[in-house]
Coordinates of C-alpha atoms and ligand atoms in Angstrom, one line a residue:
M1 CA -169.1 31.2 -63.8
E2 CA -168.0 34.6 -62.5
K3 CA -171.4 34.8 -60.8
N4 CA -171.0 31.5 -59.1
I5 CA -167.6 32.5 -57.7
Q6 CA -169.0 35.9 -56.6
D7 CA -172.1 34.2 -54.9
F8 CA -169.8 31.8 -53.1
I9 CA -167.4 34.6 -51.9
D10 CA -170.5 36.6 -50.7
L11 CA -171.7 33.6 -48.7
I12 CA -168.2 33.2 -47.1
K13 CA -168.1 36.9 -46.3
K14 CA -171.5 36.9 -44.7
K15 CA -170.7 33.8 -42.6
N16 CA -167.3 35.1 -41.5
P17 CA -167.5 38.8 -41.0
N18 CA -164.2 40.4 -39.7
E19 CA -162.1 37.5 -40.9
P20 CA -160.2 39.2 -43.8
E21 CA -157.3 36.7 -44.0
F22 CA -159.7 33.7 -44.0
I23 CA -161.8 35.3 -46.7
Q24 CA -158.7 36.0 -48.8
A25 CA -157.5 32.4 -48.6
V26 CA -160.9 31.0 -49.5
E27 CA -161.3 33.5 -52.4
E28 CA -158.0 32.3 -54.0
V29 CA -159.1 28.7 -53.8
A30 CA -162.6 29.4 -55.0
E31 CA -161.3 31.2 -58.1
A32 CA -159.4 28.2 -59.2
V33 CA -161.7 25.4 -58.0
I34 CA -165.2 26.6 -59.0
P35 CA -164.4 26.6 -62.7
F36 CA -162.9 23.1 -62.3
I37 CA -166.1 22.0 -60.5
E38 CA -168.2 23.4 -63.3
E39 CA -166.3 21.2 -65.8
N40 CA -166.5 18.1 -63.6
K41 CA -170.0 17.0 -62.8
Q42 CA -169.0 14.5 -60.0
Y43 CA -167.9 17.4 -57.8
Q44 CA -171.1 19.4 -58.2
S45 CA -173.2 17.8 -55.5
D46 CA -173.1 17.8 -51.7
K47 CA -171.8 21.4 -51.3
L48 CA -168.2 20.2 -51.2
L49 CA -166.4 23.6 -51.2
E50 CA -168.9 25.1 -48.8
R51 CA -168.2 22.2 -46.4
M52 CA -164.5 22.6 -46.9
A53 CA -164.8 26.3 -45.9
E54 CA -166.4 25.4 -42.6
P55 CA -164.1 24.0 -39.8
E56 CA -165.2 20.7 -38.5
R57 CA -164.5 22.0 -35.0
V58 CA -163.1 25.2 -33.4
T59 CA -161.8 25.1 -29.8
M60 CA -161.0 28.4 -28.0
F61 CA -159.6 28.4 -24.4
R62 CA -158.2 30.4 -21.6
V63 CA -154.4 30.1 -21.0
P64 CA -153.5 31.7 -17.6
W65 CA -149.8 31.7 -16.6
T66 CA -147.6 33.4 -14.1
D67 CA -144.5 35.4 -15.0
D68 CA -141.2 35.3 -13.1
S69 CA -142.3 38.2 -10.8
G70 CA -145.5 36.4 -9.9
E71 CA -147.9 38.4 -12.0
V72 CA -150.7 36.5 -13.7
H73 CA -151.3 36.8 -17.4
V74 CA -154.2 35.6 -19.5
N75 CA -153.9 34.6 -23.2
R76 CA -156.3 33.0 -25.6
G77 CA -155.6 29.6 -27.1
Y78 CA -157.1 28.1 -30.2
R79 CA -157.2 24.9 -32.2
I80 CA -159.0 24.8 -35.6
Q81 CA -159.8 21.2 -36.7
M82 CA -160.6 22.0 -40.3
N83 CA -160.9 18.8 -42.3
S84 CA -160.2 15.2 -41.5
A85 CA -161.4 13.6 -44.7
I86 CA -158.0 12.1 -45.7
G87 CA -156.3 11.7 -42.3
P88 CA -156.0 13.1 -38.8
Y89 CA -155.8 16.9 -38.4
K90 CA -152.3 18.1 -38.9
G91 CA -150.9 21.6 -38.8
G92 CA -148.7 23.9 -36.7
L93 CA -149.1 26.0 -33.6
R94 CA -148.4 29.8 -33.9
F95 CA -147.5 31.9 -30.8
H96 CA -147.6 35.6 -31.9
P97 CA -149.5 38.6 -30.5
S98 CA -151.3 39.0 -33.9
V99 CA -152.9 35.5 -33.6
N100 CA -156.7 35.6 -33.9
L101 CA -159.5 33.4 -35.4
S102 CA -159.2 34.8 -38.9
I103 CA -155.5 34.1 -39.2
L104 CA -155.7 30.6 -37.8
K105 CA -158.7 29.7 -40.0
F106 CA -156.9 30.9 -43.1
L107 CA -153.9 28.8 -42.1
A108 CA -156.0 25.8 -41.3
F109 CA -157.9 26.1 -44.6
E110 CA -154.6 26.4 -46.6
Q111 CA -153.2 23.4 -44.7
V112 CA -156.0 21.1 -45.9
F113 CA -155.0 21.6 -49.5
K114 CA -151.2 21.6 -48.7
N115 CA -151.5 18.3 -46.8
S116 CA -153.5 16.8 -49.6
L117 CA -150.7 17.8 -52.1
T118 CA -148.1 15.9 -50.1
T119 CA -149.9 12.7 -51.0
L120 CA -149.6 11.6 -47.3
P121 CA -152.7 10.8 -45.3
M122 CA -153.0 14.0 -43.3
G123 CA -156.1 16.2 -42.7
G124 CA -155.7 19.9 -42.0
G125 CA -155.7 21.9 -38.8
K126 CA -153.9 24.9 -37.1
G127 CA -153.7 26.4 -33.7
G128 CA -151.9 28.7 -31.4
A129 CA -152.2 31.7 -29.1
D130 CA -151.9 35.5 -28.9
F131 CA -148.8 34.9 -26.7
N132 CA -145.5 36.7 -27.5
P133 CA -142.5 34.5 -26.6
K134 CA -140.2 37.4 -27.4
G135 CA -138.5 38.8 -24.3
K136 CA -139.8 36.0 -22.1
T137 CA -137.5 33.8 -20.0
D138 CA -137.3 30.1 -20.7
R139 CA -139.2 29.4 -17.5
E140 CA -142.0 31.8 -18.5
V141 CA -142.3 30.2 -21.9
M142 CA -142.3 26.8 -20.2
R143 CA -145.2 27.8 -17.8
F144 CA -147.1 29.2 -20.8
C145 CA -146.7 26.0 -22.8
Q146 CA -147.7 23.8 -19.8
S147 CA -150.9 25.9 -19.3
F148 CA -151.6 25.7 -23.0
M149 CA -151.2 22.0 -23.1
V150 CA -153.6 21.5 -20.1
E151 CA -156.4 22.4 -22.5
L152 CA -154.9 21.2 -25.8
Q153 CA -154.5 17.7 -24.6
R154 CA -158.2 17.2 -24.4
I155 CA -158.5 17.4 -28.2
I156 CA -155.3 16.0 -29.7
G157 CA -153.9 12.5 -30.1
S158 CA -151.6 10.5 -32.4
D159 CA -154.6 9.3 -34.4
T160 CA -156.7 12.4 -34.0
D161 CA -154.8 15.7 -34.3
I162 CA -151.0 16.1 -34.4
P163 CA -149.8 19.7 -34.1
A164 CA -146.3 21.0 -35.0
G165 CA -144.4 24.3 -34.8
D166 CA -145.0 27.6 -36.7
I167 CA -144.1 31.2 -36.0
G168 CA -142.9 31.5 -32.4
V169 CA -143.1 27.7 -31.8
G170 CA -139.7 26.1 -32.4
G171 CA -137.8 23.2 -30.7
R172 CA -137.9 24.8 -27.2
E173 CA -141.7 25.2 -27.2
I174 CA -142.3 21.7 -28.8
G175 CA -140.2 20.2 -26.0
Y176 CA -142.1 21.9 -23.2
L177 CA -145.5 21.0 -24.8
F178 CA -144.5 17.4 -25.4
G179 CA -143.1 17.0 -21.8
Y180 CA -146.4 18.2 -20.3
Y181 CA -148.6 16.1 -22.5
K182 CA -146.6 13.1 -21.4
K183 CA -147.0 14.0 -17.7
L184 CA -150.7 14.7 -18.0
R185 CA -151.6 11.5 -20.0
N186 CA -148.9 9.2 -18.9
E187 CA -148.2 8.1 -22.4
F188 CA -145.2 8.5 -24.9
T189 CA -146.8 8.9 -28.3
G190 CA -146.2 11.0 -31.4
I191 CA -148.7 13.7 -30.6
L192 CA -146.5 16.5 -31.9
T193 CA -144.0 16.7 -34.7
G194 CA -140.8 18.8 -34.8
K195 CA -139.7 17.0 -31.7
G196 CA -136.0 16.9 -30.6
R197 CA -133.9 14.0 -32.0
S198 CA -133.5 12.4 -28.5
Y199 CA -137.3 12.0 -28.0
G200 CA -138.7 10.9 -31.4
G201 CA -138.0 13.8 -33.8
S202 CA -137.0 13.2 -37.4
L203 CA -133.7 14.1 -39.0
I204 CA -134.2 16.9 -41.6
R205 CA -137.5 18.1 -40.0
P206 CA -136.0 21.5 -39.0
E207 CA -134.6 21.9 -42.5
A208 CA -137.5 20.5 -44.4
T209 CA -139.7 23.6 -45.2
G210 CA -136.7 25.7 -46.4
Y211 CA -135.1 22.8 -48.3
G212 CA -138.4 21.8 -49.9
N213 CA -139.0 25.4 -50.9
V214 CA -135.7 25.5 -52.8
Y215 CA -136.3 22.0 -54.4
F216 CA -139.6 23.4 -55.6
A217 CA -137.9 26.5 -57.1
Q218 CA -135.4 24.3 -58.8
N219 CA -138.2 22.3 -60.4
M220 CA -139.9 25.5 -61.6
L221 CA -136.7 26.9 -63.1
K222 CA -136.0 23.5 -64.8
T223 CA -139.2 24.0 -66.8
R224 CA -137.5 27.0 -68.4
G225 CA -134.0 25.4 -68.8
Q226 CA -132.6 27.4 -65.8
D227 CA -131.1 26.6 -62.4
I228 CA -130.2 28.5 -59.2
K229 CA -126.4 28.5 -59.7
G230 CA -125.0 32.0 -59.7
K231 CA -128.4 33.6 -59.3
K232 CA -129.0 36.4 -56.7
V233 CA -131.7 35.5 -54.2
V234 CA -133.6 37.9 -51.9
I235 CA -135.0 36.2 -48.8
S236 CA -137.3 37.8 -46.1
G237 CA -137.4 36.5 -42.6
S238 CA -134.6 35.0 -40.5
G239 CA -136.5 32.3 -38.7
N240 CA -136.7 28.6 -39.4
V241 CA -138.0 28.7 -43.0
A242 CA -135.7 31.6 -44.1
Q243 CA -132.6 30.1 -42.5
F244 CA -132.9 26.7 -44.2
S245 CA -134.0 28.2 -47.5
A246 CA -130.8 30.2 -47.4
E247 CA -128.8 27.2 -46.4
K248 CA -130.0 25.1 -49.4
I249 CA -129.6 28.1 -51.8
L250 CA -125.9 28.2 -50.8
Q251 CA -125.6 24.5 -51.2
V252 CA -126.8 24.7 -54.8
G253 CA -124.7 27.6 -55.7
G254 CA -127.0 30.6 -55.4
I255 CA -126.1 34.0 -53.8
V256 CA -128.3 35.1 -50.8
I257 CA -128.2 38.9 -50.6
T258 CA -130.9 39.8 -48.0
M259 CA -132.6 38.5 -44.9
S260 CA -134.9 40.3 -42.5
D261 CA -137.0 40.3 -39.3
S262 CA -140.0 42.4 -38.2
G263 CA -137.6 45.3 -37.6
G264 CA -136.2 45.6 -41.1
Y265 CA -133.8 43.9 -43.6
I266 CA -130.1 43.6 -44.1
H267 CA -128.6 43.8 -47.6
D268 CA -125.2 42.2 -48.2
E269 CA -124.4 42.5 -51.9
Q270 CA -121.2 40.4 -51.4
G271 CA -123.5 37.5 -50.4
I272 CA -124.5 35.9 -47.1
D273 CA -122.1 32.9 -47.2
E274 CA -122.0 29.9 -44.9
A275 CA -120.1 31.6 -42.1
K276 CA -122.4 34.7 -42.2
L277 CA -125.5 32.4 -42.2
A278 CA -124.1 30.5 -39.2
F279 CA -123.8 33.9 -37.5
I280 CA -127.4 34.6 -38.2
M281 CA -128.5 31.2 -37.0
D282 CA -126.7 31.7 -33.7
L283 CA -128.0 35.3 -33.4
K284 CA -131.6 34.3 -33.9
N285 CA -131.8 30.8 -32.4
N286 CA -129.4 31.0 -29.4
R287 CA -129.0 34.7 -28.6
R288 CA -132.5 35.6 -29.7
G289 CA -131.1 38.9 -31.2
R290 CA -132.2 41.2 -34.0
I291 CA -131.1 41.1 -37.6
S292 CA -129.9 44.7 -37.4
E293 CA -126.9 43.3 -35.3
Y294 CA -125.6 41.7 -38.5
V295 CA -124.1 45.0 -39.8
D296 CA -122.1 45.5 -36.6
T297 CA -120.1 42.4 -37.6
Y298 CA -120.2 42.5 -41.4
S299 CA -119.5 46.0 -42.7
S300 CA -120.2 44.9 -46.3
A301 CA -123.9 45.0 -45.4
T302 CA -126.5 47.8 -44.9
Y303 CA -129.5 47.7 -42.5
H304 CA -132.8 49.2 -43.7
E305 CA -135.0 49.8 -40.7
G306 CA -138.8 49.4 -41.0
E307 CA -138.4 48.2 -44.7
R308 CA -138.9 45.0 -46.6
P309 CA -136.4 43.7 -49.1
W310 CA -138.4 43.6 -52.3
S311 CA -136.8 46.7 -53.9
V312 CA -133.4 44.9 -54.1
K313 CA -132.5 43.7 -57.6
C314 CA -132.5 39.9 -57.7
D315 CA -133.3 36.9 -59.9
I316 CA -135.2 34.9 -57.3
A317 CA -137.3 36.0 -54.3
L318 CA -138.2 33.8 -51.4
P319 CA -140.7 35.4 -49.0
C320 CA -140.3 33.4 -45.8
A321 CA -141.6 35.6 -42.9
T322 CA -145.4 36.0 -42.7
Q323 CA -148.7 36.6 -44.5
N324 CA -149.2 39.6 -46.7
E325 CA -145.6 40.8 -46.6
L326 CA -145.3 41.4 -50.3
D327 CA -147.8 43.7 -51.9
G328 CA -148.8 44.7 -55.5
D329 CA -146.3 47.6 -55.8
E330 CA -143.5 45.4 -54.5
A331 CA -144.4 42.7 -56.9
K332 CA -144.1 45.3 -59.8
A333 CA -140.7 46.4 -58.4
L334 CA -139.5 42.8 -58.4
V335 CA -140.6 42.0 -61.9
S336 CA -139.3 45.3 -63.4
N337 CA -135.9 44.6 -61.7
G338 CA -135.7 41.3 -63.6
C339 CA -136.9 38.8 -60.9
I340 CA -137.9 35.6 -62.7
C341 CA -139.0 33.3 -59.9
I342 CA -140.9 33.7 -56.6
S343 CA -141.3 30.7 -54.3
E344 CA -143.4 31.3 -51.1
G345 CA -141.7 29.8 -48.0
A346 CA -144.2 31.5 -45.7
N347 CA -148.0 31.0 -45.9
M348 CA -149.8 33.5 -48.1
P349 CA -146.9 36.1 -48.0
C350 CA -148.0 37.7 -51.3
T351 CA -151.2 39.7 -51.4
P352 CA -153.8 38.9 -54.1
E353 CA -152.6 42.0 -56.1
A354 CA -149.0 40.7 -56.0
V355 CA -150.0 37.2 -57.1
E356 CA -152.1 38.6 -60.0
H357 CA -149.1 40.6 -61.2
F358 CA -146.7 37.7 -61.1
I359 CA -149.2 35.5 -63.0
H360 CA -150.0 38.3 -65.5
S361 CA -146.3 38.8 -66.1
K362 CA -146.0 35.0 -66.7
I363 CA -143.0 34.6 -64.4
L364 CA -142.6 31.6 -62.2
F365 CA -144.7 31.9 -59.1
A366 CA -145.3 29.1 -56.5
P367 CA -147.9 29.5 -53.8
G368 CA -146.9 28.4 -50.3
K369 CA -149.4 25.5 -50.2
A370 CA -147.2 23.8 -52.8
S371 CA -143.7 25.3 -52.2
N372 CA -143.6 25.1 -48.4
A373 CA -145.3 21.7 -48.1
G374 CA -142.0 20.1 -47.4
G375 CA -142.3 20.9 -43.7
V376 CA -145.6 19.1 -43.1
A377 CA -144.5 16.3 -45.5
T378 CA -141.5 15.6 -43.3
S379 CA -143.8 15.9 -40.2
G380 CA -145.7 13.1 -41.9
L381 CA -142.5 11.1 -42.2
E382 CA -141.8 11.8 -38.5
M383 CA -145.2 10.3 -37.7
S384 CA -144.4 7.2 -39.7
Q385 CA -141.1 6.8 -37.9
N386 CA -142.8 7.2 -34.5
S387 CA -145.4 4.6 -35.4
M388 CA -142.7 2.2 -36.6
R389 CA -140.5 3.1 -33.6
Y390 CA -137.7 3.5 -36.0
S391 CA -135.5 6.3 -37.4
W392 CA -134.5 6.9 -41.0
T393 CA -131.1 8.5 -41.8
A394 CA -130.8 12.1 -42.9
E395 CA -130.2 11.0 -46.4
E396 CA -133.3 8.8 -46.4
V397 CA -135.5 11.6 -45.2
D398 CA -134.0 14.2 -47.5
S399 CA -134.4 11.9 -50.5
K400 CA -138.1 11.3 -49.6
L401 CA -138.6 15.0 -49.2
Y402 CA -136.9 15.6 -52.5
S403 CA -139.2 13.2 -54.3
I404 CA -142.3 14.5 -52.6
M405 CA -141.5 18.1 -53.8
N406 CA -141.0 16.7 -57.3
D407 CA -144.4 15.0 -57.1
I408 CA -146.1 18.2 -55.8
H409 CA -144.5 20.1 -58.7
E410 CA -145.8 17.5 -61.2
A411 CA -149.3 17.7 -59.8
C412 CA -149.3 21.5 -60.1
V413 CA -148.2 21.2 -63.7
T414 CA -150.8 18.6 -64.5
Y415 CA -153.7 20.8 -63.2
G416 CA -152.2 24.2 -63.9
K417 CA -150.8 24.1 -67.4
D418 CA -152.6 26.6 -69.7
S419 CA -153.2 26.1 -73.4
D420 CA -150.2 28.4 -74.2
G421 CA -147.9 26.2 -72.0
F422 CA -147.7 28.6 -69.1
V423 CA -148.0 26.8 -65.7
D424 CA -150.3 28.6 -63.3
Y425 CA -149.1 27.0 -60.1
V426 CA -151.8 28.7 -58.0
K427 CA -154.5 27.0 -60.1
G428 CA -152.6 23.7 -60.3
A429 CA -152.0 23.5 -56.5
N430 CA -155.6 24.4 -55.6
I431 CA -157.2 21.9 -57.9
A432 CA -154.7 19.1 -57.2
G433 CA -155.2 19.6 -53.5
F434 CA -159.0 19.8 -53.8
V435 CA -159.5 16.6 -55.9
K436 CA -158.1 14.2 -53.2
V437 CA -160.1 15.8 -50.4
A438 CA -163.2 16.0 -52.5
D439 CA -163.1 12.4 -53.5
A440 CA -162.7 11.3 -49.9
M441 CA -165.6 13.6 -48.7
L442 CA -167.8 12.2 -51.5
A443 CA -167.1 8.6 -50.4
Q444 CA -167.7 9.4 -46.7
G445 CA -171.2 10.9 -47.1
I446 CA -172.6 14.1 -45.6
V447 CA -170.4 14.6 -42.5
Ligands
NDP501 P1 -140.2 31.8 -37.2 O1 -140.9 32.2 -36.0 O2 -139.0 30.8 -37.0 O3 -139.6 33.0 -38.0 C1 -140.5 34.0 -38.5 C2 -139.7 35.1 -39.1 O4 -140.6 36.0 -39.7 C3 -138.9 35.9 -38.2 O5 -137.7 36.4 -38.8 C4 -139.8 37.1 -37.8 O6 -139.2 38.2 -37.4 C5 -140.5 37.3 -39.1 N1 -141.8 37.9 -38.9 C6 -142.8 37.4 -38.2 N2 -143.9 38.3 -38.2 C7 -143.5 39.3 -39.0 C8 -144.1 40.5 -39.5 N3 -145.4 40.7 -39.1 N4 -143.4 41.3 -40.3 C9 -142.2 41.0 -40.7 N5 -141.5 39.9 -40.3 C10 -142.2 39.0 -39.5 O7 -141.3 31.1 -38.1 P2 -141.1 30.1 -39.3 O8 -139.9 30.4 -40.1 O9 -141.4 28.8 -38.8 O10 -142.4 30.5 -40.2 C11 -142.3 31.6 -41.2 C12 -143.5 31.4 -42.2 O11 -143.4 30.1 -42.8 C13 -144.9 31.5 -41.6 O12 -145.8 32.0 -42.5 C14 -145.3 30.0 -41.4 O13 -146.7 29.8 -41.3 C15 -144.7 29.4 -42.6 N6 -144.4 28.0 -42.5 C16 -143.6 27.4 -41.6 C17 -143.4 26.1 -41.6 C18 -142.4 25.5 -40.6 O14 -142.1 24.3 -40.8 N7 -141.9 26.2 -39.6 C19 -144.0 25.2 -42.5 C20 -144.8 25.9 -43.6 C21 -145.0 27.2 -43.5 P3 -139.1 38.5 -35.8 O15 -138.0 37.7 -35.2 O16 -138.8 40.0 -35.7 O17 -140.4 38.2 -35.2

C-alpha cells in the first residue's frame, strides 16, 4: 500500500513540477484515499484519483488596467475548473500578489472534496489574480475587476461555473465583478455568490465560513463531553473568516485572546469582547488599517510584529489567515501548552508536520475542507435562493448552515473513526468527500 501511495505521489510530482502547494494537497488526500480504494474494489478502475488530480480545464489570461495616474499595469488572471462530476464548478477568487498556478490548483483540488462534503450539488473550481488590492483606490480596484471580468465572463455562468470571494475579494470586489458581467452579457443571473443583499446576496453568507468553523469545533468538542464556554481561543487573521469565527466564539461564551494580519499579531489576555471586535471589523473593513493599531486604543493588549500567535497558551486554536501558517514546531508548542482543539478556518493553514503532530497527539483536529465548508455551503444556499428568486430569513439560512455542519461532522466520524475510537477527521473528510465524486465519475464514464 505504501508503494502505491508513493508511486502516485511520484506521478503527481513529475506531472506538476514547481507546484509545491498542489502536491502537498494531493499527497494528503492520497494518503487517506488510496488505502480506502484498496479496500473497495468498485473504486479501483478508471484511474479515478488520477483524473481528480488533473483539472478539467485551466484558463490563464492577461488583465491590463490603468491606475489613477494613467499608468498601465498588467496582471495575470486564472480560473481552474477542477471537477464538475457532481455540479457546476464552484469556488472563490483570490486577489493576492502570491497567487500562482500551484496555489490555485491546490485550492481548486481541496474545493472538490469540500463541496462534496456539503452534500449540495457543486463541483470544484478556484481562480484569481496576482493583483494586490491593498493600497489601491476604489476606482483602481473597480477598473481591475472590470478588466478581469472581460475575460472571466467567457467561461462562467449560473449553470457552468459560479465564483465567489476569497482572500482579497470581498463585498466590494464582488459588486464590481457582478456589475460588469451584467453590463457585458445583459443578463441578471446568479453568476457569483457573496453578492450584496440588495442584488441577490444571501443573509448569513458573510458570516458563514466563520460561524460554520465554530459549529464544527463545537461538534468535535461534544464528542469529548466539552464545549467552548469559558475556553481561551487563539485566532489568526483578521479578515472575513477570522472576524466571524471570533463573533461566534463570543456568542457561545468563549474568550478570544489573539487576532493577526500579515504584519503580526495582537494578544489581549483580557479578551477581545464584542466592542473590541467591532473596532477590528471597522478597522479592517472600512478603514483598511493594520491590526497593530489595536494596541493604540486598547492598552490591555500587546503587539508582536512579524510573529504568529501559536505560542500563546490557549484551549482552542483557529487558524483563519492563509496556507502553511502553522508549522510543526508551532503545533508542538500548542499541544504542550494544553490546546485540545484546532479547527482550520483557512485552507491548509497547518503544514503536514503540524497535522501529523496533532493526530499523533490524539487531540481534536479539523481540516479546512470540513471545518470551513460552511462558506461554500451557504453560497450553495445563495444559488438556490437566486434560482427561486426568493430570500430566506437569517434564521432559516443559519439553521440550514448549522445542520449542514453537523452532517459534515457526522460524515467525518463515519469514515474517520479508528478502532480505538479516535476520530481522524483528515481521513474522514477526504474519504467522505471522495466517495460522492467517485460514484458520479464512475456513472458518467471516462470524461
Ligand atoms: P481576507 O482577505 O478577508 O483575510 C485574510 C486574512 O489573512 C487577513 O487578516 C490577512 O492579513 C491575513 N493574511 C493573508 N495572507 C497572509 C500571510 N501570507 N501571512 C499572514 N497573514 C496573512 O480572506 P478570508 O478571511 O476570506 O480568507 C482567509 C482564509 O480562509 C483563506 O485561506 C481562504 O482561502 C479561506 N476560506 C475563505 C472562505 C470565505 O468564505 N471567505 C471560505 C473558505 C475558506 P493582511 O490584511 O495583512 O493581508
